[in-house]
Each structure stands twice: as C-alpha cells, then as structure tokens.
Amino acid sequence: MSLFQGLTFLTTVNDLKALPPDGLEVAFAGRSNAGKSSAINTLANHTRLAYVSKTPGRTQHINYFDFGQLRRLVDLPGYGYAAVPEKIRLHWQGLLGKYLETRPNLIGLVLIMDSRRPLTELDRLMLDFFMPTGKPIHCVLTKADKLNNQEKTQALRTVKKEFADYPHITVQLFSSLKKQGVDEVEQVVGAWFAAAMATEQDEEPMDGE
Ligand code: GDP
C-alpha cells in the first residue's frame, strides 16, 4: 500500500504544549483556500479525511494524521483568512512560526500554494520561519488544472528561481481535481521519512556502550 493510502486520523491539538512527545512529523502548511485539505484527501484517496471547509480558516487547530511507525502528517491551520479577527490571526501566525522554527520532531515542510498565486507574503513569512532550520521544503502548487502549459512552466520557474540559493527545496504541480501529482508527493515525503528513520537508527546507542 502506498504511504498516504494508509493515512488515518490521530488527534487534534489546540495548543503547542499539547503536541505529541514522540514521532517524526511532516507538516502541511498553506494559505486558507489554497487547497490543502483537498490535497490531503486526494493523497490519502479518502474523500473526507481532512475536512474541505466551506468557510476557510475557521478551523484553527492542528490535526495529526498517522502513517504508522510513528510517522505523522501534521495539518497546520490555514493562514491569512481575512474574516478571522486580526488579533486571532496574528496569534495563530505566531504559533505557526514557533512550531516551524522549534519543533524537533518536524523533518520537513510541505507548503501548499495555489499555482495561480504562489509565494504570497504569508507564504514567505512561513518560509522565513522554517528555512533557518535547514530542513527540506516541498512546494506543492495546487489547482494546476486551472493553468495552461505555459502558465504551469511559469509557475514552477517562479518558485524555483526565488529559492535557487536554498539547497533543500523542491517544487511540483498538483491537481486534486485531476488527481495529478500524487506520486511525486509520495516520493518526496517517503524519502524524508526514510532518511530520518535511518538517521535515528544510527543515533541509537548500542547495548553495552
Ligand atoms: P484549504 O482551505 O487550503 O484546505 O482549501 P480546500 O481544500 O478547502 O479548497 C479550497 C477550494 O479550492 C475548494 O472550493 C476546492 O474545491 C478547490 N480546490 C482545491 N483543490 C483544487 C484543485 O486541484 N483544482 C480545482 N479546480 N479546485 C480545487
């Protein structure tokens, strides 16, 4: 079975203090309405695993999904939804930043962006929080079914060019509507977990040492 098809809901947390103490995490972040819930549902081949919200940005909590073997997908709250009061928005942006900067369990960030307008100011803010960690970033440009071939090439080029200096960044197109790009996300996230698990094994003390 593919990695994402085994994905199950684990828990919801509302506070950084309540994050699980163990496990390896790959976080999915994105602007409200970018298509993050749809992407998670498409990857898992499950129509309502991550709720596709009718009122984007309302759900300000962190959902944990489980791949098994203590590997988790962390669905972070969508940022930038205008209808949320500014004070609450800033509060959540701060929490997201802190999580991205300091969470030791986090091994990589999947940044979901609408392929028609990637790298908004808040996307850049999230990247600013995360890039100093040196951990890998995978940019998933969603709703690619809305672009023609020329626009697709341009969208990829824009993101690649912007981060040409950061060695651990990859970019792909994705469409939940057409179910395109699933294998590529699987490969990237699967490789992150495999590398992190190999490192953990190397670091485990041997008996008698
Ligand atoms: P989230 O707020 O980032 O979780 O975004 P959602 O997954 O709720 O999607 C926001 C809107 O974009 C919904 O109306 C979805 O149906 C639509 N959408 C999401 N992914 C795609 C896609 O790949 N193609 C198209 N055409 N629409 C999409």
Short mmCIF file of C-alpha atoms and ligand atoms in Angstrom, two decimals:
data_model
loop_
_atom_site.label_atom_id
_atom_site.label_comp_id
_atom_site.label_asym_id
_atom_site.label_seq_id
_atom_site.Cartn_x
_atom_site.Cartn_y
_atom_site.Cartn_z
CA MET A 1 0.00 0.00 0.00
CA SER A 2 1.24 3.47 -0.78
CA LEU A 3 2.32 5.72 2.07
CA PHE A 4 -0.61 8.13 2.01
CA GLN A 5 -3.29 5.49 1.46
CA GLY A 6 -2.57 4.16 4.95
CA LEU A 7 -3.15 7.58 6.50
CA THR A 8 -5.55 7.65 9.46
CA PHE A 9 -6.74 10.45 11.74
CA LEU A 10 -4.84 10.54 15.02
CA THR A 11 -5.74 13.59 17.11
CA THR A 12 -6.45 17.34 17.17
CA VAL A 13 -4.49 19.77 19.29
CA ASN A 14 -5.18 23.42 20.05
CA ASP A 15 -2.02 24.31 21.87
CA LEU A 16 1.68 23.82 21.12
CA LYS A 17 2.11 22.43 24.64
CA ALA A 18 -0.20 19.53 23.74
CA LEU A 19 1.85 18.27 20.77
CA PRO A 20 2.72 14.57 20.94
CA PRO A 21 6.12 13.99 22.54
CA ASP A 22 7.21 11.25 20.14
CA GLY A 23 7.23 10.51 16.41
CA LEU A 24 8.52 12.10 13.23
CA GLU A 25 6.40 14.77 11.55
CA VAL A 26 5.93 16.19 8.09
CA ALA A 27 3.85 19.39 8.25
CA PHE A 28 1.42 20.59 5.59
CA ALA A 29 1.01 24.36 5.64
CA GLY A 30 -0.75 26.78 3.34
CA ARG A 31 -2.88 29.83 2.96
CA SER A 32 -6.59 29.30 3.59
CA ASN A 33 -8.31 28.13 0.44
CA ALA A 34 -5.01 27.11 -1.23
CA GLY A 35 -6.35 23.56 -1.49
CA LYS A 36 -4.56 21.92 1.44
CA SER A 37 -7.49 19.81 2.70
CA SER A 38 -8.31 18.71 -0.83
CA ALA A 39 -4.67 17.76 -1.40
CA ILE A 40 -4.54 15.66 1.79
CA ASN A 41 -7.80 13.93 0.85
CA THR A 42 -6.52 13.27 -2.68
CA LEU A 43 -3.20 11.92 -1.43
CA ALA A 44 -4.98 9.64 1.04
CA ASN A 45 -7.58 8.70 -1.58
CA HIS A 46 -10.19 9.48 1.03
CA THR A 47 -12.94 12.00 0.33
CA ARG A 48 -13.30 13.47 3.80
CA LEU A 49 -10.19 12.69 5.80
CA ALA A 50 -9.24 16.34 6.06
CA TYR A 51 -12.44 18.35 6.06
CA VAL A 52 -12.76 20.54 2.98
CA SER A 53 -14.10 23.60 4.67
CA LYS A 54 -16.89 25.73 3.30
CA THR A 55 -15.71 28.60 5.48
CA PRO A 56 -11.95 28.58 5.07
CA GLY A 57 -9.81 29.48 8.05
CA ARG A 58 -12.41 28.68 10.68
CA THR A 59 -10.61 25.63 11.91
CA GLN A 60 -7.72 26.90 13.95
CA HIS A 61 -6.35 23.75 15.31
CA ILE A 62 -3.63 21.28 14.37
CA ASN A 63 -4.76 17.91 13.04
CA TYR A 64 -2.48 14.93 13.34
CA PHE A 65 -2.70 12.02 10.91
CA ASP A 66 -0.78 8.80 11.26
CA PHE A 67 1.18 6.87 8.62
CA GLY A 68 2.15 4.13 11.09
CA GLN A 69 5.62 3.50 12.55
CA LEU A 70 5.40 6.79 14.48
CA ARG A 71 5.33 8.79 11.24
CA ARG A 72 2.83 11.66 11.21
CA LEU A 73 1.33 14.20 8.89
CA VAL A 74 0.57 17.47 10.65
CA ASP A 75 -2.18 19.51 9.04
CA LEU A 76 -1.48 23.06 10.20
CA PRO A 77 -4.24 25.70 10.32
CA GLY A 78 -4.59 27.66 7.09
CA TYR A 79 -3.30 31.21 7.45
CA GLY A 80 -4.43 34.53 6.04
CA TYR A 81 -8.20 34.13 6.13
CA ALA A 82 -9.48 37.70 6.14
CA ALA A 83 -12.69 37.01 8.08
CA VAL A 84 -10.77 35.93 11.18
CA PRO A 85 -10.19 38.89 13.55
CA GLU A 86 -6.68 40.29 13.21
CA LYS A 87 -5.72 39.58 16.81
CA ILE A 88 -6.54 35.88 16.42
CA ARG A 89 -4.84 35.75 13.01
CA LEU A 90 -1.63 37.20 14.39
CA HIS A 91 -1.79 34.87 17.37
CA TRP A 92 -2.01 31.83 15.07
CA GLN A 93 0.71 33.10 12.76
CA GLY A 94 2.94 33.43 15.81
CA LEU A 95 2.15 29.89 16.94
CA LEU A 96 2.77 28.51 13.47
CA GLY A 97 6.08 30.33 13.30
CA LYS A 98 7.14 28.96 16.66
CA TYR A 99 6.14 25.43 15.65
CA LEU A 100 8.06 25.66 12.36
CA GLU A 101 11.14 27.14 13.99
CA THR A 102 11.44 24.96 17.05
CA ARG A 103 9.63 21.63 16.70
CA PRO A 104 12.33 18.95 16.93
CA ASN A 105 10.06 16.17 15.61
CA LEU A 106 9.47 18.07 12.37
CA ILE A 107 11.55 16.69 9.48
CA GLY A 108 10.13 18.58 6.50
CA LEU A 109 7.56 21.11 5.36
CA VAL A 110 5.09 20.65 2.51
CA LEU A 111 3.96 24.14 1.53
CA ILE A 112 0.66 24.13 -0.33
CA MET A 113 0.17 27.13 -2.61
CA ASP A 114 -2.38 27.99 -5.27
CA SER A 115 -0.42 27.67 -8.52
CA ARG A 116 -2.08 30.86 -9.79
CA ARG A 117 -0.62 32.95 -6.95
CA PRO A 118 2.29 31.22 -5.26
CA LEU A 119 4.52 32.88 -2.65
CA THR A 120 2.15 35.33 -1.05
CA GLU A 121 3.52 37.49 1.75
CA LEU A 122 2.38 34.98 4.38
CA ASP A 123 3.89 32.04 2.49
CA ARG A 124 7.17 33.91 2.55
CA LEU A 125 6.76 34.57 6.26
CA MET A 126 6.30 30.84 6.92
CA LEU A 127 9.37 30.08 4.80
CA ASP A 128 11.35 32.69 6.74
CA PHE A 129 10.47 30.89 9.95
CA PHE A 130 11.37 27.48 8.57
CA MET A 131 14.37 27.97 6.29
CA PRO A 132 16.89 28.66 9.08
CA THR A 133 16.30 25.08 10.31
CA GLY A 134 17.93 23.80 7.09
CA LYS A 135 15.22 21.10 6.85
CA PRO A 136 13.71 20.26 3.44
CA ILE A 137 10.75 22.08 1.90
CA HIS A 138 8.47 20.75 -0.83
CA CYS A 139 6.27 23.32 -2.57
CA VAL A 140 3.06 21.84 -3.96
CA LEU A 141 1.38 24.16 -6.46
CA THR A 142 -2.28 23.17 -6.38
CA LYS A 143 -5.19 23.70 -8.78
CA ALA A 144 -2.81 23.15 -11.70
CA ASP A 145 -5.86 22.09 -13.74
CA LYS A 146 -6.67 25.81 -13.94
CA LEU A 147 -3.41 26.60 -15.77
CA ASN A 148 -2.38 26.11 -19.39
CA ASN A 149 1.02 24.59 -20.18
CA GLN A 150 2.78 27.91 -20.44
CA GLU A 151 1.39 29.06 -17.10
CA LYS A 152 2.43 25.77 -15.49
CA THR A 153 6.02 26.20 -16.66
CA GLN A 154 5.99 29.80 -15.44
CA ALA A 155 4.62 28.88 -12.00
CA LEU A 156 7.34 26.26 -11.48
CA ARG A 157 10.01 28.61 -12.71
CA THR A 158 8.92 31.46 -10.41
CA VAL A 159 9.22 29.36 -7.27
CA LYS A 160 12.45 27.61 -8.31
CA LYS A 161 14.12 30.87 -9.22
CA GLU A 162 13.14 32.54 -5.98
CA PHE A 163 14.77 29.85 -3.88
CA ALA A 164 17.68 28.90 -6.11
CA ASP A 165 20.02 29.51 -3.16
CA TYR A 166 18.26 27.14 -0.75
CA PRO A 167 19.51 23.63 -1.45
CA HIS A 168 16.67 21.68 0.16
CA ILE A 169 13.69 22.98 -1.75
CA THR A 170 11.68 21.14 -4.41
CA VAL A 171 8.60 22.21 -6.35
CA GLN A 172 5.83 20.39 -8.18
CA LEU A 173 2.42 20.95 -9.74
CA PHE A 174 -0.64 19.23 -8.26
CA SER A 175 -4.32 18.90 -9.03
CA SER A 176 -6.84 17.39 -6.65
CA LEU A 177 -9.49 17.67 -9.32
CA LYS A 178 -7.48 15.60 -11.82
CA LYS A 179 -5.62 13.58 -9.18
CA GLN A 180 -2.31 14.68 -10.66
CA GLY A 181 0.96 14.88 -8.79
CA VAL A 182 0.18 12.26 -6.14
CA ASP A 183 3.20 10.02 -6.85
CA GLU A 184 5.61 12.92 -6.69
CA VAL A 185 4.43 13.99 -3.21
CA GLU A 186 4.64 10.36 -2.06
CA GLN A 187 8.21 10.02 -3.28
CA VAL A 188 9.39 13.21 -1.62
CA VAL A 189 7.69 12.63 1.73
CA GLY A 190 8.59 8.92 1.70
CA ALA A 191 12.27 9.80 1.16
CA TRP A 192 12.21 12.29 4.03
CA PHE A 193 10.87 9.67 6.45
CA ALA A 194 13.31 7.03 5.21
CA ALA A 195 16.27 9.38 5.69
CA ALA A 196 15.09 10.50 9.15
CA MET A 197 14.49 6.92 10.29
CA ALA A 198 17.94 5.85 9.06
CA THR A 199 19.50 8.75 11.00
CA GLU A 200 17.54 7.84 14.15
CA GLN A 201 18.82 4.27 13.95
CA ASP A 202 22.40 5.48 13.57
CA GLU A 203 21.99 7.65 16.63
CA GLU A 204 20.51 4.98 18.88
CA PRO A 205 23.08 3.83 21.43
CA MET A 206 24.11 0.19 21.06
CA ASP A 207 23.72 -2.16 24.05
CA GLY A 208 26.77 -2.14 26.27
CA GLU A 209 28.05 1.23 25.07
P1 GDP B 1 -7.82 24.69 2.18
O1 GDP B 1 -8.51 25.85 2.86
O2 GDP B 1 -6.41 25.03 1.81
O3 GDP B 1 -7.92 23.40 2.93
O4 GDP B 1 -8.55 24.52 0.77
P2 GDP B 1 -9.66 23.45 0.30
O5 GDP B 1 -9.05 22.12 0.10
O6 GDP B 1 -10.83 23.57 1.21
O7 GDP B 1 -10.01 24.02 -1.17
C1 GDP B 1 -10.44 25.34 -1.37
C2 GDP B 1 -11.26 25.41 -2.65
O8 GDP B 1 -10.46 25.11 -3.79
C3 GDP B 1 -12.43 24.41 -2.67
O9 GDP B 1 -13.51 25.03 -3.31
C4 GDP B 1 -11.88 23.26 -3.51
O10 GDP B 1 -12.89 22.55 -4.18
C5 GDP B 1 -10.98 24.00 -4.50
N1 GDP B 1 -9.86 23.15 -4.95
C6 GDP B 1 -8.97 22.52 -4.17
N2 GDP B 1 -8.08 21.84 -4.91
C7 GDP B 1 -8.40 22.03 -6.19
C8 GDP B 1 -7.85 21.57 -7.45
O11 GDP B 1 -6.85 20.84 -7.52
N3 GDP B 1 -8.46 22.01 -8.58
C9 GDP B 1 -9.53 22.84 -8.57
N4 GDP B 1 -10.04 23.22 -9.73
N5 GDP B 1 -10.10 23.26 -7.42
C10 GDP B 1 -9.54 22.87 -6.24
#
